[in-house]
């Protein structure tokens, strides 16, 4: 039986970003990934320019499949176009991105282990026993980065009900749409709970839609409306709500497992990194004090993450609730009024979707946009 300071379950973006934070600290650690290779080939991988700067990574040009200069929001009757001369975001190849992190971490030893499936976790006197398809470990701290309803959350009774969206996507070689723009479709008659999108990546277009249920059928309906034929369809799940409890004795959840994403769009890379920075301090302090209690992780990890990013978290919740409550007609009216008042430049100025709080604050206090903000507020509280 192997004893370690830390085990991270899952080598997706969350697990690898946390591993990157911890790999040079001198602690004994493993990242266990059930797949034979790291990297999710079907993750959209859209990240803002500001978010990539926050990560502090110098990425190879091959990792960036497209540069995004703005977005277009389509309803059934109208289109709002926000396009600038400056790069606003990047479409990353998630296989190459994850492997970039994998190689960086493993320069400190064989930390990331692939083909290792965790089949059970349970409390023991000196930590948590982790059973896998190959070895058995005992760890002082266990961190679940294994996605929505992963084995770690299930093992400690944290797989509670929450707002989860099913994403279905496919790929098309050619569509008559701008390649350097994110195309977003609000079509409540097809999906009331999330939007659809089309995004160009290297040599093909990604076409996708989110819904609380039946996303596959809704993707086919969406594509038929564009006179497109779907090919192979891939389905995944993203949380749009943070779990009330993400900590337990000797560990916690991080990333999609915890629901640390942008609730308005579902993007998880940047918020996983924000959580990883907070988690690093909590892990090192826990090992130093030999305090592995649930209370310790609640106070030094969960509460500190929420305190540090509470304004942004609440801003994303606000936007998510407006999307859920607004009818298609109300969306049409909002889009029309935005265009009539010439607010596109205002939106472009505050287009960092990672941190929408400043945008909403300016939107609420500007004379030009105050009336429109009141309409958003009415939608939020209805």
Short mmCIF file of C-alpha atoms in Angstrom, two decimals:
data_model
loop_
_atom_site.label_atom_id
_atom_site.label_comp_id
_atom_site.label_asym_id
_atom_site.label_seq_id
_atom_site.Cartn_x
_atom_site.Cartn_y
_atom_site.Cartn_z
CA UNK A 1 0.00 0.00 0.00
CA UNK A 2 1.46 3.35 -1.09
CA UNK A 3 1.20 6.39 1.21
CA UNK A 4 1.04 9.92 -0.19
CA UNK A 5 0.38 13.46 0.95
CA UNK A 6 -2.09 14.22 -1.86
CA UNK A 7 -4.03 12.29 -4.48
CA UNK A 8 -5.90 14.16 -7.20
CA UNK A 9 -8.52 12.08 -9.01
CA UNK A 10 -8.92 13.21 -12.61
CA UNK A 11 -6.38 14.66 -15.05
CA UNK A 12 -8.70 17.06 -16.85
CA UNK A 13 -8.07 20.79 -16.81
CA UNK A 14 -8.97 21.13 -13.10
CA UNK A 15 -6.75 18.29 -11.90
CA UNK A 16 -3.83 19.34 -14.08
CA UNK A 17 -4.05 23.03 -13.13
CA UNK A 18 -4.06 22.08 -9.46
CA UNK A 19 -1.22 19.63 -10.06
CA UNK A 20 0.75 22.42 -11.73
CA UNK A 21 0.29 24.55 -8.61
CA UNK A 22 1.46 21.78 -6.27
CA UNK A 23 4.07 19.83 -8.25
CA UNK A 24 7.05 21.99 -7.21
CA UNK A 25 6.20 22.23 -3.50
CA UNK A 26 8.01 19.06 -2.40
CA UNK A 27 4.92 17.13 -1.32
CA UNK A 28 4.32 13.51 -2.38
CA UNK A 29 1.49 13.50 -4.89
CA UNK A 30 -0.19 11.53 -7.66
CA UNK A 31 -2.81 12.51 -10.22
CA UNK A 32 -4.84 9.46 -11.22
CA UNK A 33 -6.57 9.43 -14.61
CA UNK A 34 -8.71 6.50 -15.77
CA UNK A 35 -8.21 7.14 -19.50
CA UNK A 36 -5.03 5.97 -21.19
CA UNK A 37 -4.30 9.48 -22.46
CA UNK A 38 -4.93 12.94 -21.06
CA UNK A 39 -6.92 15.51 -23.01
CA UNK A 40 -10.60 15.84 -23.88
CA UNK A 41 -10.87 16.06 -27.69
CA UNK A 42 -14.51 17.17 -27.51
CA UNK A 43 -14.20 20.05 -25.04
CA UNK A 44 -14.80 23.45 -26.68
CA UNK A 45 -11.72 24.94 -25.01
CA UNK A 46 -12.82 28.56 -25.48
CA UNK A 47 -10.90 30.87 -23.14
CA UNK A 48 -10.81 34.65 -22.88
CA UNK A 49 -7.65 36.63 -23.53
CA UNK A 50 -7.72 37.82 -19.90
CA UNK A 51 -8.24 34.28 -18.65
CA UNK A 52 -5.24 32.97 -20.56
CA UNK A 53 -3.16 35.84 -19.18
CA UNK A 54 -4.28 34.90 -15.66
CA UNK A 55 -3.07 31.33 -16.21
CA UNK A 56 0.39 32.70 -17.04
CA UNK A 57 1.07 30.06 -19.69
CA UNK A 58 3.26 30.48 -22.76
CA UNK A 59 1.40 28.21 -25.13
CA UNK A 60 2.74 26.77 -28.34
CA UNK A 61 0.95 28.23 -31.37
CA UNK A 62 -0.28 24.73 -32.28
CA UNK A 63 -2.44 24.67 -29.13
CA UNK A 64 -4.43 27.70 -30.30
CA UNK A 65 -6.83 26.57 -33.06
CA UNK A 66 -8.53 29.92 -33.57
CA UNK A 67 -8.54 33.53 -32.37
CA UNK A 68 -11.87 35.12 -31.52
CA UNK A 69 -12.46 38.84 -32.12
CA UNK A 70 -16.02 39.04 -30.88
CA UNK A 71 -19.40 37.38 -30.94
CA UNK A 72 -22.79 37.43 -32.60
CA UNK A 73 -25.98 36.68 -30.70
CA UNK A 74 -28.82 35.40 -32.86
CA UNK A 75 -32.49 35.17 -31.96
CA UNK A 76 -35.23 34.04 -34.33
CA UNK A 77 -35.72 37.57 -35.68
CA UNK A 78 -32.51 39.51 -35.05
CA UNK A 79 -28.74 39.48 -34.55
CA UNK A 80 -26.51 41.52 -32.24
CA UNK A 81 -22.91 41.80 -33.46
CA UNK A 82 -20.03 42.72 -31.12
CA UNK A 83 -16.77 42.49 -33.10
CA UNK A 84 -13.55 44.36 -32.34
CA UNK A 85 -10.08 44.77 -33.82
CA UNK A 86 -8.51 43.15 -30.75
CA UNK A 87 -8.41 39.47 -29.89
CA UNK A 88 -11.01 38.67 -27.22
CA UNK A 89 -10.45 34.95 -26.83
CA UNK A 90 -8.82 31.77 -28.06
CA UNK A 91 -10.10 28.34 -29.05
CA UNK A 92 -7.69 25.82 -27.54
CA UNK A 93 -7.02 22.28 -28.66
CA UNK A 94 -7.75 20.60 -25.34
CA UNK A 95 -5.72 17.49 -26.11
CA UNK A 96 -2.60 19.59 -26.77
CA UNK A 97 -3.38 21.98 -23.88
CA UNK A 98 -3.83 19.18 -21.35
CA UNK A 99 -0.70 17.42 -22.60
CA UNK A 100 1.24 20.68 -22.23
CA UNK A 101 0.25 20.74 -18.52
CA UNK A 102 0.90 16.98 -18.21
CA UNK A 103 4.48 17.32 -19.46
CA UNK A 104 5.17 20.33 -17.24
CA UNK A 105 3.95 18.49 -14.14
CA UNK A 106 5.83 15.30 -14.92
CA UNK A 107 9.16 17.11 -15.11
CA UNK A 108 8.95 16.81 -11.30
CA UNK A 109 8.54 13.03 -11.46
CA UNK A 110 5.96 10.52 -12.58
CA UNK A 111 3.07 12.41 -10.97
CA UNK A 112 0.31 11.99 -13.56
CA UNK A 113 -0.62 8.32 -13.87
CA UNK A 114 -2.92 7.33 -16.75
CA UNK A 115 -5.00 4.17 -17.10
CA UNK A 116 -5.63 4.19 -13.34
CA UNK A 117 -9.34 3.94 -12.52
CA UNK A 118 -10.41 4.76 -8.97
CA UNK A 119 -13.06 2.23 -7.94
CA UNK A 120 -13.55 3.28 -4.32
CA UNK A 121 -12.51 5.67 -1.56
CA UNK A 122 -13.05 5.26 2.17
CA UNK A 123 -11.92 6.80 5.42
CA UNK A 124 -9.24 5.00 7.46
CA UNK A 125 -7.44 6.03 10.65
CA UNK A 126 -4.55 7.82 8.94
CA UNK A 127 -6.38 9.32 5.96
CA UNK A 128 -8.31 7.99 2.99
CA UNK A 129 -7.78 4.64 1.31
CA UNK A 130 -8.05 4.89 -2.47
CA UNK A 131 -8.73 1.64 -4.32
CA UNK A 132 -7.85 1.51 -8.02
CA UNK A 133 -7.75 -1.08 -10.78
CA UNK A 134 -3.98 -1.46 -10.20
CA UNK A 135 -2.83 -0.30 -6.76
CA UNK A 136 -4.14 0.74 -3.37
CA UNK A 137 -3.09 4.06 -1.84
CA UNK A 138 -3.52 5.86 1.45
CA UNK A 139 -3.50 9.64 1.22
CA UNK A 140 -3.65 12.43 3.76
CA UNK A 141 -5.63 14.62 1.34
CA UNK A 142 -7.90 13.45 -1.48
CA UNK A 143 -9.07 15.94 -4.12
CA UNK A 144 -11.86 15.10 -6.55
CA UNK A 145 -11.38 16.66 -9.99
CA UNK A 146 -13.26 13.86 -11.74
CA UNK A 147 -16.19 15.80 -13.17
CA UNK A 148 -19.93 15.88 -12.58
CA UNK A 149 -21.00 13.08 -10.21
CA UNK A 150 -17.49 11.62 -10.08
CA UNK A 151 -16.45 8.77 -7.80
CA UNK A 152 -15.04 11.08 -5.10
CA UNK A 153 -18.29 13.05 -4.72
CA UNK A 154 -20.31 9.81 -4.64
CA UNK A 155 -17.99 8.19 -2.10
CA UNK A 156 -18.56 11.00 0.40
CA UNK A 157 -22.23 11.75 -0.26
CA UNK A 158 -21.68 15.02 -2.11
CA UNK A 159 -23.42 14.11 -5.39
CA UNK A 160 -26.44 16.31 -4.62
CA UNK A 161 -28.94 17.52 -7.22
CA UNK A 162 -28.01 20.76 -8.96
CA UNK A 163 -28.42 22.61 -12.25
CA UNK A 164 -26.66 20.39 -14.81
CA UNK A 165 -26.79 20.92 -18.55
CA UNK A 166 -26.27 18.19 -21.12
CA UNK A 167 -24.18 19.32 -24.08
CA UNK A 168 -24.41 17.65 -27.49
CA UNK A 169 -22.07 18.66 -30.29
CA UNK A 170 -20.91 17.63 -33.73
CA UNK A 171 -18.48 18.93 -36.33
CA UNK A 172 -19.09 20.27 -39.83
CA UNK A 173 -16.47 21.01 -42.47
CA UNK A 174 -17.97 24.16 -43.94
CA UNK A 175 -20.59 26.73 -42.88
CA UNK A 176 -21.07 30.19 -44.34
CA UNK A 177 -20.23 32.03 -41.10
CA UNK A 178 -17.36 34.26 -39.93
CA UNK A 179 -14.51 32.09 -38.67
CA UNK A 180 -13.12 34.50 -36.07
CA UNK A 181 -16.42 35.07 -34.28
CA UNK A 182 -18.30 33.04 -31.66
CA UNK A 183 -21.85 32.54 -32.94
CA UNK A 184 -24.43 32.18 -30.14
CA UNK A 185 -28.07 31.24 -30.75
CA UNK A 186 -30.88 31.90 -28.28
CA UNK A 187 -33.74 29.69 -29.48
CA UNK A 188 -36.13 29.02 -26.63
CA UNK A 189 -38.46 26.96 -28.82
CA UNK A 190 -35.63 24.42 -29.15
CA UNK A 191 -33.89 24.72 -25.75
CA UNK A 192 -35.27 26.74 -22.84
CA UNK A 193 -32.36 26.02 -20.50
CA UNK A 194 -29.24 26.85 -22.54
CA UNK A 195 -28.06 28.29 -25.83
CA UNK A 196 -26.62 26.83 -29.02
CA UNK A 197 -23.32 27.86 -30.60
CA UNK A 198 -21.14 27.53 -33.66
CA UNK A 199 -17.39 27.99 -33.38
CA UNK A 200 -14.65 27.53 -35.94
CA UNK A 201 -11.62 25.48 -34.88
CA UNK A 202 -8.69 24.97 -37.22
CA UNK A 203 -10.30 23.06 -40.10
CA UNK A 204 -13.92 22.53 -39.05
CA UNK A 205 -16.87 24.12 -37.28
CA UNK A 206 -18.11 22.94 -33.90
CA UNK A 207 -21.93 22.99 -33.70
CA UNK A 208 -23.41 22.46 -30.23
CA UNK A 209 -26.41 22.99 -28.00
CA UNK A 210 -27.07 22.65 -24.29
CA UNK A 211 -30.24 21.50 -22.58
CA UNK A 212 -31.27 19.94 -19.29
CA UNK A 213 -32.53 16.94 -21.26
CA UNK A 214 -32.66 15.49 -24.77
CA UNK A 215 -29.81 17.65 -26.06
CA UNK A 216 -29.05 15.17 -28.85
CA UNK A 217 -32.53 15.54 -30.37
CA UNK A 218 -32.38 19.32 -29.92
CA UNK A 219 -29.03 19.50 -31.71
CA UNK A 220 -30.54 17.67 -34.68
CA UNK A 221 -33.50 20.11 -34.68
CA UNK A 222 -31.13 23.09 -34.49
CA UNK A 223 -29.02 21.80 -37.37
CA UNK A 224 -32.07 21.12 -39.51
CA UNK A 225 -33.10 24.76 -39.02
CA UNK A 226 -29.72 25.70 -40.55
CA UNK A 227 -30.03 23.04 -43.28
CA UNK A 228 -27.07 21.14 -41.87
CA UNK A 229 -26.70 17.39 -41.45
CA UNK A 230 -25.23 16.18 -38.15
CA UNK A 231 -22.44 13.62 -38.22
CA UNK A 232 -21.27 11.79 -35.12
CA UNK A 233 -22.69 13.45 -31.99
CA UNK A 234 -20.75 13.69 -28.72
CA UNK A 235 -22.45 14.29 -25.37
CA UNK A 236 -21.05 15.61 -22.09
CA UNK A 237 -22.33 17.36 -18.95
CA UNK A 238 -21.49 20.66 -17.27
CA UNK A 239 -22.69 21.99 -13.91
CA UNK A 240 -24.15 25.49 -13.78
CA UNK A 241 -24.46 25.60 -10.02
CA UNK A 242 -21.95 25.14 -7.21
CA UNK A 243 -22.53 22.35 -4.72
CA UNK A 244 -23.46 23.56 -1.23
CA UNK A 245 -20.94 21.13 0.24
CA UNK A 246 -17.63 20.45 -1.50
CA UNK A 247 -15.46 19.47 1.50
CA UNK A 248 -15.15 16.34 3.63
CA UNK A 249 -12.73 14.91 6.20
CA UNK A 250 -9.33 14.70 4.50
CA UNK A 251 -10.36 16.32 1.24
CA UNK A 252 -12.53 18.34 -1.13
CA UNK A 253 -13.81 18.71 -4.70
CA UNK A 254 -12.48 21.13 -7.31
CA UNK A 255 -13.48 22.29 -10.81
CA UNK A 256 -16.55 20.79 -12.49
CA UNK A 257 -16.89 18.34 -9.60
CA UNK A 258 -17.55 21.27 -7.26
CA UNK A 259 -19.39 23.37 -9.84
CA UNK A 260 -16.65 25.99 -10.07
CA UNK A 261 -17.53 27.21 -13.55
CA UNK A 262 -18.96 30.30 -15.21
CA UNK A 263 -22.67 29.71 -14.59
CA UNK A 264 -23.63 31.96 -17.51
CA UNK A 265 -21.62 30.06 -20.16
CA UNK A 266 -20.36 26.83 -18.58
CA UNK A 267 -16.67 27.60 -19.15
CA UNK A 268 -14.55 25.88 -16.54
CA UNK A 269 -10.82 26.31 -17.28
CA UNK A 270 -10.31 29.74 -15.72
CA UNK A 271 -12.42 29.14 -12.61
CA UNK A 272 -10.69 25.81 -12.06
CA UNK A 273 -7.44 27.76 -12.04
CA UNK A 274 -8.83 30.34 -9.59
CA UNK A 275 -9.95 27.48 -7.32
CA UNK A 276 -6.56 25.75 -7.69
CA UNK A 277 -4.72 28.84 -6.42
CA UNK A 278 -6.89 28.94 -3.30
CA UNK A 279 -6.65 25.15 -2.88
CA UNK A 280 -2.84 25.21 -3.02
CA UNK A 281 -2.62 27.41 0.07
CA UNK A 282 -5.18 25.28 1.90
CA UNK A 283 -3.36 22.02 1.07
CA UNK A 284 0.06 23.25 2.18
CA UNK A 285 -1.32 24.74 5.40
CA UNK A 286 -3.27 21.55 6.12
CA UNK A 287 -0.12 19.44 5.76
CA UNK A 288 1.88 21.88 7.86
CA UNK A 289 -0.66 21.93 10.71
CA UNK A 290 -1.66 18.28 10.24
CA UNK A 291 -5.27 19.41 10.25
CA UNK A 292 -7.31 17.45 7.72
CA UNK A 293 -10.76 18.15 9.15
CA UNK A 294 -13.76 19.06 7.03
CA UNK A 295 -13.98 22.31 9.00
CA UNK A 296 -10.44 23.25 8.02
CA UNK A 297 -11.11 22.80 4.29
CA UNK A 298 -14.45 24.60 4.51
CA UNK A 299 -12.78 27.62 6.15
CA UNK A 300 -9.50 27.68 4.22
CA UNK A 301 -10.68 26.55 0.80
CA UNK A 302 -14.43 26.68 0.15
CA UNK A 303 -15.21 29.92 2.00
CA UNK A 304 -12.06 31.67 0.78
CA UNK A 305 -12.80 30.81 -2.84
CA UNK A 306 -16.35 32.16 -2.50
CA UNK A 307 -15.16 35.27 -0.63
CA UNK A 308 -12.49 36.05 -3.21
CA UNK A 309 -14.75 35.63 -6.24
CA UNK A 310 -18.19 36.28 -4.73
CA UNK A 311 -18.96 39.33 -6.90
CA UNK A 312 -18.15 37.44 -10.10
CA UNK A 313 -19.99 34.30 -8.92
CA UNK A 314 -23.12 36.35 -8.16
CA UNK A 315 -22.84 38.20 -11.48
CA UNK A 316 -22.80 34.86 -13.34
CA UNK A 317 -25.79 33.67 -11.28
CA UNK A 318 -27.64 36.88 -12.20
CA UNK A 319 -27.02 36.35 -15.92
CA UNK A 320 -27.90 32.65 -15.74
CA UNK A 321 -31.22 33.40 -14.01
CA UNK A 322 -32.12 36.02 -16.62
CA UNK A 323 -31.50 33.48 -19.38
CA UNK A 324 -33.75 30.93 -17.65
CA UNK A 325 -36.58 33.38 -16.92
CA UNK A 326 -36.72 35.38 -20.15
CA UNK A 327 -39.06 34.22 -22.88
CA UNK A 328 -38.07 34.26 -26.55
CA UNK A 329 -40.17 37.41 -27.05
CA UNK A 330 -38.41 39.14 -24.15
CA UNK A 331 -35.02 38.22 -25.62
CA UNK A 332 -36.05 39.66 -28.96
CA UNK A 333 -37.06 42.91 -27.24
CA UNK A 334 -33.80 43.13 -25.26
CA UNK A 335 -31.74 42.60 -28.39
CA UNK A 336 -33.72 45.18 -30.33
CA UNK A 337 -33.41 47.79 -27.57
CA UNK A 338 -29.67 47.14 -27.23
CA UNK A 339 -29.22 47.86 -30.93
CA UNK A 340 -31.55 50.88 -30.91
CA UNK A 341 -29.65 52.52 -28.06
CA UNK A 342 -26.28 51.85 -29.72
CA UNK A 343 -24.92 50.00 -26.69
CA UNK A 344 -22.65 47.66 -28.68
CA UNK A 345 -19.52 49.72 -27.92
CA UNK A 346 -20.36 49.65 -24.21
CA UNK A 347 -20.69 45.85 -24.25
CA UNK A 348 -17.45 45.52 -26.24
CA UNK A 349 -15.56 47.54 -23.62
CA UNK A 350 -16.56 45.15 -20.82
CA UNK A 351 -16.54 41.87 -22.75
CA UNK A 352 -14.46 39.80 -20.30
CA UNK A 353 -16.91 36.96 -19.72
CA UNK A 354 -14.81 35.55 -16.86
CA UNK A 355 -15.55 38.60 -14.73
CA UNK A 356 -18.92 40.14 -15.63
CA UNK A 357 -19.38 42.02 -12.33
CA UNK A 358 -17.75 45.24 -13.57
CA UNK A 359 -19.87 45.14 -16.73
CA UNK A 360 -23.09 44.77 -14.71
CA UNK A 361 -22.03 47.51 -12.30
CA UNK A 362 -21.35 49.95 -15.14
CA UNK A 363 -24.51 48.81 -16.90
CA UNK A 364 -26.56 49.58 -13.77
CA UNK A 365 -25.01 53.00 -13.11
CA UNK A 366 -24.66 54.42 -16.62
CA UNK A 367 -27.41 56.81 -17.75
CA UNK A 368 -27.31 55.31 -21.21
CA UNK A 369 -27.99 51.76 -20.05
CA UNK A 370 -29.92 52.23 -16.79
CA UNK A 371 -33.39 51.70 -18.29
CA UNK A 372 -32.24 48.53 -20.01
CA UNK A 373 -30.71 47.31 -16.75
CA UNK A 374 -34.07 47.82 -15.02
CA UNK A 375 -35.62 45.50 -17.59
CA UNK A 376 -32.97 42.89 -16.82
CA UNK A 377 -33.69 43.30 -13.12
CA UNK A 378 -37.41 42.78 -13.67
CA UNK A 379 -36.64 39.57 -15.52
CA UNK A 380 -34.37 38.44 -12.68
CA UNK A 381 -37.00 38.91 -9.96
CA UNK A 382 -40.09 37.78 -11.89
#
